[in-house]
């Protein structure tokens, strides 16, 4: 029998009286697209309107809503809320990203509380901004994660494909970087296997006939649709081949990447940005050749090609990205010359 229906087929609150307490956490998110007419009211991370500070008010409203969830949703239990945190970010396109995290130590989960909090915070922003313009869209209210209790939930990119960029000419290295060994196999194959643990399908990105008669020949490959465009040509080929996919994209000359490098990208997956990517710890620029792209990347790369911008760093600099920092400074070093290669080999041994 369903626990939401009683013996008379009437709806009922799930009986949790016999359940034991456990630590629980839920994170929900919602997005609000504000129109450009609100731009003049933006002061740093706050929107100041006649009615008051919008973001601060939304956080207060959202927190109150979290505590009131069981009053609003008929079969929600009253849950002792032990922590409620909001993060509200406004991106350059005036997309407001509301994230609400709720914790409790109780018999049942707090996902409804997190969703309710995010929703009411969004409605509060709507209410405060509508006098300037009602051209506001609230969208994509969703649960991001839920832990504790019987089942854990985590939102994952779907579908997720992998791409190992190998189409370069390795001029500086004077031998194919994709075939160099940092572990016990050609490094392109090592990265291919690494990505395969997360992706539905992984491809090498290469020029026509490039890996004939090598260990890489047997791996599924996407042949560049565009010549002389460098990695951008390979990335664009992949994005065009599966336009609805998310992509983990990695260059074959990243000697230090490991499971942790990918886990961190996956943990920070956000479907409303163009890419989740590492930020170079020294120079601050985004690292496009070790990144998790969403389907929004296709349009950005096509635009770049039309504008004759072939540098993937520039494409990401012009895009809305979610930045993360590498664990170790060297984690994303690409190895381009025989000297660098020897140094890595020495360090390994
Ligand atoms: N698919 C594809 N990948 C490329 C292309 N050019 C470079 N790449 C890959 O992009 C990554 C970074 O490129 P570079 O560091 O310039 O590598 P490279 O061009 O082989 O090396 P150099 O010839 O020394 O510049 C490497 O994984 C390359 O294999 C290309 O035209 N097509
Ligand atoms: Mg090159």
CSV table of C-alpha atoms and ligand atoms in Angstrom, one decimal:
chain,number,residue,atom,x,y,z
A,1,UNK,CA,0.0,0.0,0.0
A,2,UNK,CA,1.2,3.5,-0.7
A,3,UNK,CA,2.1,5.4,2.4
A,4,UNK,CA,0.4,8.5,1.1
A,5,UNK,CA,-3.0,6.8,1.0
A,6,UNK,CA,-4.9,5.3,3.9
A,7,UNK,CA,-7.2,2.2,4.0
A,8,UNK,CA,-10.1,4.2,2.7
A,9,UNK,CA,-8.1,5.5,-0.3
A,10,UNK,CA,-8.0,8.9,1.3
A,11,UNK,CA,-4.8,11.0,1.3
A,12,UNK,CA,-2.9,11.0,4.5
A,13,UNK,CA,0.3,12.2,6.1
A,14,UNK,CA,3.0,9.5,6.0
A,15,UNK,CA,3.3,7.9,9.4
A,16,UNK,CA,6.9,8.5,10.6
A,17,UNK,CA,6.2,7.9,14.3
A,18,UNK,CA,8.3,4.7,14.3
A,19,UNK,CA,11.3,6.2,12.4
A,20,UNK,CA,14.6,7.1,13.9
A,21,UNK,CA,16.2,10.5,13.7
A,22,UNK,CA,19.1,11.0,11.3
A,23,UNK,CA,21.2,13.9,10.0
A,24,UNK,CA,19.6,15.4,6.9
A,25,UNK,CA,20.4,18.1,4.4
A,26,UNK,CA,18.7,19.3,1.3
A,27,UNK,CA,19.7,22.0,-1.2
A,28,UNK,CA,17.3,23.6,-3.6
A,29,UNK,CA,17.7,26.2,-6.3
A,30,UNK,CA,15.6,28.5,-8.4
A,31,UNK,CA,16.4,31.0,-11.1
A,32,UNK,CA,14.9,34.4,-11.8
A,33,UNK,CA,15.6,36.3,-15.0
A,34,UNK,CA,15.3,40.0,-14.4
A,35,UNK,CA,14.9,42.5,-17.3
A,36,UNK,CA,17.7,45.0,-18.2
A,37,UNK,CA,15.5,47.9,-16.8
A,38,UNK,CA,16.6,46.7,-13.3
A,39,UNK,CA,20.3,47.2,-14.0
A,40,UNK,CA,20.5,50.8,-12.7
A,41,UNK,CA,19.3,49.5,-9.3
A,42,UNK,CA,22.1,47.0,-9.0
A,43,UNK,CA,24.8,47.9,-6.4
A,44,UNK,CA,27.3,45.1,-6.2
A,45,UNK,CA,25.4,42.0,-5.0
A,46,UNK,CA,22.3,44.0,-3.9
A,47,UNK,CA,19.4,45.5,-5.7
A,48,UNK,CA,18.2,48.7,-4.0
A,49,UNK,CA,14.6,49.7,-4.8
A,50,UNK,CA,12.1,52.0,-3.2
A,51,UNK,CA,10.7,49.0,-1.2
A,52,UNK,CA,14.2,48.3,0.2
A,53,UNK,CA,17.2,46.0,-0.3
A,54,UNK,CA,15.8,43.2,-2.5
A,55,UNK,CA,18.3,40.4,-1.8
A,56,UNK,CA,18.4,40.9,1.9
A,57,UNK,CA,14.5,40.9,2.1
A,58,UNK,CA,14.4,37.8,-0.1
A,59,UNK,CA,16.7,36.0,2.4
A,60,UNK,CA,14.5,36.9,5.3
A,61,UNK,CA,11.3,35.9,3.5
A,62,UNK,CA,12.9,32.6,2.4
A,63,UNK,CA,14.0,31.8,5.9
A,64,UNK,CA,10.6,32.4,7.3
A,65,UNK,CA,9.1,30.3,4.5
A,66,UNK,CA,11.4,27.4,5.3
A,67,UNK,CA,10.0,27.4,8.9
A,68,UNK,CA,6.4,27.6,7.7
A,69,UNK,CA,6.6,24.9,5.1
A,70,UNK,CA,4.3,22.5,7.0
A,71,UNK,CA,1.6,25.2,7.3
A,72,UNK,CA,1.5,25.5,3.5
A,73,UNK,CA,2.0,22.0,2.1
A,74,UNK,CA,-0.8,19.8,3.4
A,75,UNK,CA,1.0,16.6,4.2
A,76,UNK,CA,4.4,18.0,5.2
A,77,UNK,CA,5.5,17.2,8.7
A,78,UNK,CA,6.6,19.8,11.2
A,79,UNK,CA,10.4,19.5,11.1
A,80,UNK,CA,12.7,21.2,13.6
A,81,UNK,CA,14.9,23.4,11.3
A,82,UNK,CA,18.5,23.4,12.6
A,83,UNK,CA,20.1,25.4,9.8
A,84,UNK,CA,18.9,27.5,6.9
A,85,UNK,CA,21.3,29.2,4.6
A,86,UNK,CA,20.7,31.2,1.4
A,87,UNK,CA,23.1,32.1,-1.3
A,88,UNK,CA,21.9,34.6,-3.8
A,89,UNK,CA,24.0,35.5,-6.8
A,90,UNK,CA,23.2,37.9,-9.7
A,91,UNK,CA,25.1,37.2,-12.9
A,92,UNK,CA,25.9,39.8,-15.6
A,93,UNK,CA,22.8,38.9,-17.6
A,94,UNK,CA,20.7,39.7,-14.5
A,95,UNK,CA,19.9,36.1,-13.9
A,96,UNK,CA,19.4,35.7,-10.1
A,97,UNK,CA,20.4,32.3,-8.8
A,98,UNK,CA,18.9,31.5,-5.4
A,99,UNK,CA,20.3,28.5,-3.5
A,100,UNK,CA,18.7,27.4,-0.2
A,101,UNK,CA,20.3,24.8,2.1
A,102,UNK,CA,18.4,23.4,5.0
A,103,UNK,CA,19.5,21.0,7.7
A,104,UNK,CA,17.9,19.0,10.4
A,105,UNK,CA,18.4,16.0,12.6
A,106,UNK,CA,15.0,14.3,12.3
A,107,UNK,CA,12.9,11.4,11.0
A,108,UNK,CA,12.2,12.8,7.6
A,109,UNK,CA,13.9,15.0,5.0
A,110,UNK,CA,13.9,18.7,4.4
A,111,UNK,CA,13.7,18.9,0.6
A,112,UNK,CA,10.2,20.5,0.7
A,113,UNK,CA,11.6,23.1,3.1
A,114,UNK,CA,14.5,23.9,0.8
A,115,UNK,CA,12.2,24.1,-2.2
A,116,UNK,CA,9.7,26.3,-0.3
A,117,UNK,CA,12.4,28.6,0.9
A,118,UNK,CA,13.9,29.1,-2.6
A,119,UNK,CA,10.4,29.6,-4.1
A,120,UNK,CA,9.3,32.2,-1.6
A,121,UNK,CA,12.7,34.1,-1.9
A,122,UNK,CA,12.0,34.2,-5.7
A,123,UNK,CA,8.5,35.4,-5.2
A,124,UNK,CA,9.7,38.1,-2.9
A,125,UNK,CA,12.2,39.3,-5.5
A,126,UNK,CA,9.4,39.3,-8.0
A,127,UNK,CA,7.2,41.4,-5.7
A,128,UNK,CA,9.8,43.9,-5.0
A,129,UNK,CA,10.9,44.3,-8.6
A,130,UNK,CA,7.5,44.2,-10.4
A,131,UNK,CA,6.9,47.9,-10.1
A,132,UNK,CA,10.0,48.6,-12.3
A,133,UNK,CA,9.0,45.9,-14.8
A,134,UNK,CA,6.9,42.7,-14.5
A,135,UNK,CA,9.0,41.2,-17.3
A,136,UNK,CA,10.4,38.7,-14.8
A,137,UNK,CA,10.6,34.9,-15.2
A,138,UNK,CA,11.0,32.5,-12.4
A,139,UNK,CA,12.2,29.1,-13.7
A,140,UNK,CA,13.8,25.9,-13.0
A,141,UNK,CA,13.0,25.4,-9.3
A,142,UNK,CA,14.6,22.2,-8.4
A,143,UNK,CA,16.3,20.0,-5.8
A,144,UNK,CA,20.1,19.9,-6.2
A,145,UNK,CA,21.0,17.5,-3.4
A,146,UNK,CA,19.4,15.6,-0.6
A,147,UNK,CA,21.4,13.5,1.9
A,148,UNK,CA,20.4,11.5,5.0
A,149,UNK,CA,17.6,9.0,5.4
A,150,UNK,CA,17.1,6.1,3.0
A,151,UNK,CA,18.0,7.7,-0.3
A,152,UNK,CA,20.6,10.2,-1.4
A,153,UNK,CA,19.9,12.4,-4.4
A,154,UNK,CA,22.3,14.3,-6.5
A,155,UNK,CA,21.6,16.1,-9.7
A,156,UNK,CA,23.9,14.9,-12.4
A,157,UNK,CA,24.5,16.2,-16.0
A,158,UNK,CA,22.4,14.2,-18.4
A,159,UNK,CA,23.3,13.0,-20.9
A,160,UNK,CA,27.0,13.4,-20.3
A,161,UNK,CA,29.6,12.8,-23.0
A,162,UNK,CA,33.4,12.9,-22.8
A,163,UNK,CA,36.0,14.3,-25.2
A,164,UNK,CA,39.7,13.9,-25.2
A,165,UNK,CA,41.4,16.5,-27.4
A,166,UNK,CA,44.2,14.9,-29.4
A,167,UNK,CA,44.0,16.8,-32.7
A,168,UNK,CA,47.1,19.0,-32.2
A,169,UNK,CA,50.5,18.6,-33.9
A,170,UNK,CA,52.7,18.5,-30.8
A,171,UNK,CA,55.2,20.7,-32.6
A,172,UNK,CA,56.9,21.8,-29.3
A,173,UNK,CA,57.1,18.3,-28.0
A,174,UNK,CA,58.4,16.9,-31.3
A,175,UNK,CA,56.4,13.7,-30.7
A,176,UNK,CA,52.7,13.0,-30.2
A,177,UNK,CA,51.6,14.2,-26.8
A,178,UNK,CA,48.6,11.9,-26.9
A,179,UNK,CA,50.9,8.8,-26.9
A,180,UNK,CA,53.3,9.9,-24.1
A,181,UNK,CA,53.0,7.8,-21.0
A,182,UNK,CA,52.7,9.2,-17.5
A,183,UNK,CA,51.0,6.1,-16.3
A,184,UNK,CA,51.1,2.7,-17.9
A,185,UNK,CA,49.3,3.7,-21.1
A,186,UNK,CA,49.2,6.4,-23.8
A,187,UNK,CA,48.0,9.5,-21.9
A,188,UNK,CA,45.0,10.0,-24.3
A,189,UNK,CA,43.9,6.5,-23.4
A,190,UNK,CA,44.4,7.1,-19.7
A,191,UNK,CA,42.2,10.2,-19.9
A,192,UNK,CA,39.7,8.4,-22.1
A,193,UNK,CA,39.4,5.7,-19.3
A,194,UNK,CA,39.1,8.3,-16.6
A,195,UNK,CA,36.2,10.1,-18.4
A,196,UNK,CA,34.6,6.7,-19.2
A,197,UNK,CA,33.8,6.3,-15.5
A,198,UNK,CA,31.4,9.3,-15.7
A,199,UNK,CA,30.2,9.5,-19.2
A,200,UNK,CA,27.7,7.6,-21.3
A,201,UNK,CA,30.1,7.8,-24.3
A,202,UNK,CA,33.7,9.1,-24.7
A,203,UNK,CA,35.4,10.2,-27.9
A,204,UNK,CA,38.8,11.2,-29.0
A,205,UNK,CA,38.9,14.4,-30.9
A,206,UNK,CA,41.3,14.1,-33.8
A,207,UNK,CA,42.2,14.9,-37.4
A,208,UNK,CA,41.3,12.4,-40.1
A,209,UNK,CA,43.5,9.3,-40.1
A,210,UNK,CA,45.6,10.7,-37.2
A,211,UNK,CA,45.8,7.6,-35.0
A,212,UNK,CA,46.0,4.9,-37.6
A,213,UNK,CA,48.4,2.1,-36.6
A,214,UNK,CA,48.6,3.3,-33.0
A,215,UNK,CA,47.0,2.1,-29.7
A,216,UNK,CA,44.5,4.9,-30.1
A,217,UNK,CA,43.0,3.7,-33.4
A,218,UNK,CA,40.4,1.5,-31.7
A,219,UNK,CA,38.9,4.3,-29.6
A,220,UNK,CA,35.7,6.0,-30.8
A,221,UNK,CA,36.8,9.3,-32.5
A,222,UNK,CA,35.2,12.5,-33.7
A,223,UNK,CA,37.0,13.8,-36.7
A,224,UNK,CA,37.3,17.6,-36.8
A,225,UNK,CA,34.8,19.3,-39.1
A,226,UNK,CA,37.0,22.3,-39.3
A,227,UNK,CA,40.7,22.6,-40.2
A,228,UNK,CA,43.3,24.9,-38.7
A,229,UNK,CA,41.1,26.1,-35.9
A,230,UNK,CA,43.0,24.3,-33.1
A,231,UNK,CA,41.1,22.9,-30.1
A,232,UNK,CA,38.1,25.1,-30.9
A,233,UNK,CA,37.5,23.1,-34.0
A,234,UNK,CA,37.5,19.9,-32.0
A,235,UNK,CA,35.2,21.3,-29.3
A,236,UNK,CA,32.8,22.7,-31.9
A,237,UNK,CA,32.7,19.4,-33.8
A,238,UNK,CA,31.7,17.6,-30.6
A,239,UNK,CA,29.1,20.1,-29.5
A,240,UNK,CA,27.5,20.0,-33.0
A,241,UNK,CA,27.5,16.2,-33.0
A,242,UNK,CA,25.4,16.0,-29.8
A,243,UNK,CA,23.8,19.4,-29.3
A,244,UNK,CA,21.7,18.4,-26.3
A,245,UNK,CA,24.6,16.8,-24.3
A,246,UNK,CA,26.7,18.0,-21.5
A,247,UNK,CA,30.4,17.5,-22.2
A,248,UNK,CA,33.5,16.8,-20.0
A,249,UNK,CA,36.3,18.0,-22.2
A,250,UNK,CA,39.9,17.4,-21.5
A,251,UNK,CA,43.2,18.0,-23.4
A,252,UNK,CA,45.5,15.0,-23.8
A,253,UNK,CA,48.6,16.8,-22.4
A,254,UNK,CA,47.3,17.3,-18.8
A,255,UNK,CA,49.8,15.1,-17.0
A,256,UNK,CA,48.4,15.4,-13.5
A,257,UNK,CA,44.6,15.1,-14.0
A,258,UNK,CA,43.0,12.4,-11.9
A,259,UNK,CA,39.6,11.2,-10.6
A,260,UNK,CA,39.6,14.1,-8.1
A,261,UNK,CA,39.9,16.6,-10.9
A,262,UNK,CA,36.7,15.2,-12.5
A,263,UNK,CA,34.9,14.7,-9.3
A,264,UNK,CA,35.3,18.4,-8.5
A,265,UNK,CA,33.9,19.4,-11.9
A,266,UNK,CA,30.9,17.0,-11.4
A,267,UNK,CA,30.2,18.3,-7.8
A,268,UNK,CA,30.0,21.8,-9.1
A,269,UNK,CA,27.8,21.1,-12.1
A,270,UNK,CA,25.4,23.9,-12.8
A,271,UNK,CA,23.0,23.7,-15.7
A,272,UNK,CA,22.4,27.4,-16.0
A,273,UNK,CA,26.0,28.3,-17.0
A,274,UNK,CA,28.0,27.6,-20.1
A,275,UNK,CA,30.7,25.7,-18.3
A,276,UNK,CA,32.0,24.7,-14.9
A,277,UNK,CA,35.7,25.3,-15.1
A,278,UNK,CA,38.9,25.6,-13.2
A,279,UNK,CA,40.3,29.1,-12.8
A,280,UNK,CA,44.1,29.3,-13.3
A,281,UNK,CA,45.4,30.0,-9.8
A,282,UNK,CA,48.2,32.2,-11.1
A,283,UNK,CA,46.6,34.2,-13.8
A,284,UNK,CA,42.9,33.9,-13.0
A,285,UNK,CA,41.8,32.9,-16.5
A,286,UNK,CA,39.4,30.0,-17.1
A,287,UNK,CA,40.8,26.7,-18.2
A,288,UNK,CA,38.7,25.6,-21.2
A,289,UNK,CA,40.5,22.4,-21.9
A,290,UNK,CA,39.6,20.8,-18.5
A,291,UNK,CA,35.9,21.7,-18.1
A,292,UNK,CA,32.3,20.6,-17.9
A,293,UNK,CA,30.2,22.2,-20.6
A,294,UNK,CA,26.4,22.4,-20.7
A,295,UNK,CA,24.4,22.4,-24.0
A,296,UNK,CA,24.6,26.3,-23.8
A,297,UNK,CA,28.2,26.0,-24.9
A,298,UNK,CA,27.2,25.2,-28.5
A,299,UNK,CA,25.8,28.7,-29.2
A,300,UNK,CA,28.8,30.4,-27.5
A,301,UNK,CA,31.3,28.5,-29.6
A,302,UNK,CA,29.3,29.0,-32.8
A,303,UNK,CA,29.2,32.7,-32.1
A,304,UNK,CA,32.9,32.8,-31.5
A,305,UNK,CA,33.6,31.0,-34.8
A,306,UNK,CA,31.4,33.5,-36.6
A,307,UNK,CA,33.4,36.3,-35.0
A,308,UNK,CA,36.7,34.6,-35.9
A,309,UNK,CA,37.6,34.1,-32.2
A,310,UNK,CA,39.4,30.8,-32.1
A,311,UNK,CA,40.9,31.0,-28.6
A,312,UNK,CA,38.8,28.8,-26.2
A,313,UNK,CA,40.0,30.9,-23.2
A,314,UNK,CA,38.4,34.0,-24.8
A,315,UNK,CA,35.2,32.1,-25.5
A,316,UNK,CA,34.9,31.2,-21.8
A,317,UNK,CA,35.9,34.8,-20.8
A,318,UNK,CA,32.9,36.0,-22.8
A,319,UNK,CA,30.6,33.3,-21.2
A,320,UNK,CA,28.9,32.8,-17.9
A,321,UNK,CA,31.0,30.2,-16.1
A,322,UNK,CA,31.0,28.7,-12.7
A,323,UNK,CA,34.6,28.8,-11.4
A,324,UNK,CA,36.4,26.3,-9.2
A,325,UNK,CA,40.0,26.2,-7.9
A,326,UNK,CA,42.3,23.3,-8.5
A,327,UNK,CA,43.4,21.3,-5.4
A,328,UNK,CA,47.1,21.5,-6.3
A,329,UNK,CA,48.8,24.4,-8.2
A,330,UNK,CA,50.2,22.0,-10.8
A,331,UNK,CA,47.0,19.9,-11.3
A,332,UNK,CA,46.2,21.5,-14.6
A,333,UNK,CA,49.7,22.0,-16.0
A,334,UNK,CA,49.9,21.0,-19.7
A,335,UNK,CA,53.1,19.5,-20.7
A,336,UNK,CA,54.3,20.9,-24.0
A,337,UNK,CA,58.1,20.4,-24.4
A,338,UNK,CA,60.6,17.6,-24.0
A,339,UNK,CA,62.1,19.4,-21.0
A,340,UNK,CA,58.8,19.6,-19.2
A,341,UNK,CA,58.1,16.0,-20.0
A,342,UNK,CA,61.5,14.9,-18.5
A,343,UNK,CA,60.8,16.9,-15.4
A,344,UNK,CA,57.4,15.2,-14.8
A,345,UNK,CA,58.9,11.8,-15.4
A,346,UNK,CA,61.6,12.5,-12.8
A,347,UNK,CA,59.0,13.7,-10.3
A,348,UNK,CA,57.0,10.5,-10.9
A,349,UNK,CA,60.0,8.2,-10.3
B,1,LIG,N1,40.7,18.2,-32.3
B,1,LIG,C1,41.7,19.1,-32.2
B,1,LIG,N2,42.4,19.2,-31.1
B,1,LIG,C2,43.5,20.1,-31.2
B,1,LIG,C3,43.8,20.8,-32.3
B,1,LIG,N3,44.9,21.6,-32.0
B,1,LIG,C4,45.2,21.3,-30.8
B,1,LIG,N4,44.4,20.4,-30.2
B,1,LIG,C5,44.4,19.8,-28.9
B,1,LIG,O1,44.2,20.8,-27.9
B,1,LIG,C6,45.1,20.7,-26.8
B,1,LIG,C7,45.9,21.9,-26.6
B,1,LIG,O2,46.6,22.2,-27.8
B,1,LIG,P1,48.2,22.5,-27.8
B,1,LIG,O3,48.7,22.6,-26.4
B,1,LIG,O4,48.4,23.7,-28.7
B,1,LIG,O5,48.7,21.2,-28.5
B,1,LIG,P2,49.4,21.0,-29.8
B,1,LIG,O6,48.8,21.9,-30.8
B,1,LIG,O7,49.4,19.5,-30.1
B,1,LIG,O8,50.9,21.4,-29.5
B,1,LIG,P3,51.9,22.5,-30.3
B,1,LIG,O9,51.9,22.0,-31.7
B,1,LIG,O10,53.2,22.4,-29.6
B,1,LIG,O11,51.2,23.8,-30.2
B,1,LIG,C8,45.9,19.4,-27.1
B,1,LIG,O12,45.2,18.3,-26.4
B,1,LIG,C9,45.8,19.2,-28.6
B,1,LIG,O13,45.8,17.9,-29.0
B,1,LIG,C10,43.0,20.7,-33.5
B,1,LIG,O14,43.2,21.3,-34.5
B,1,LIG,N5,41.9,19.8,-33.4
B,2,LIG,MG1,49.0,24.2,-30.6
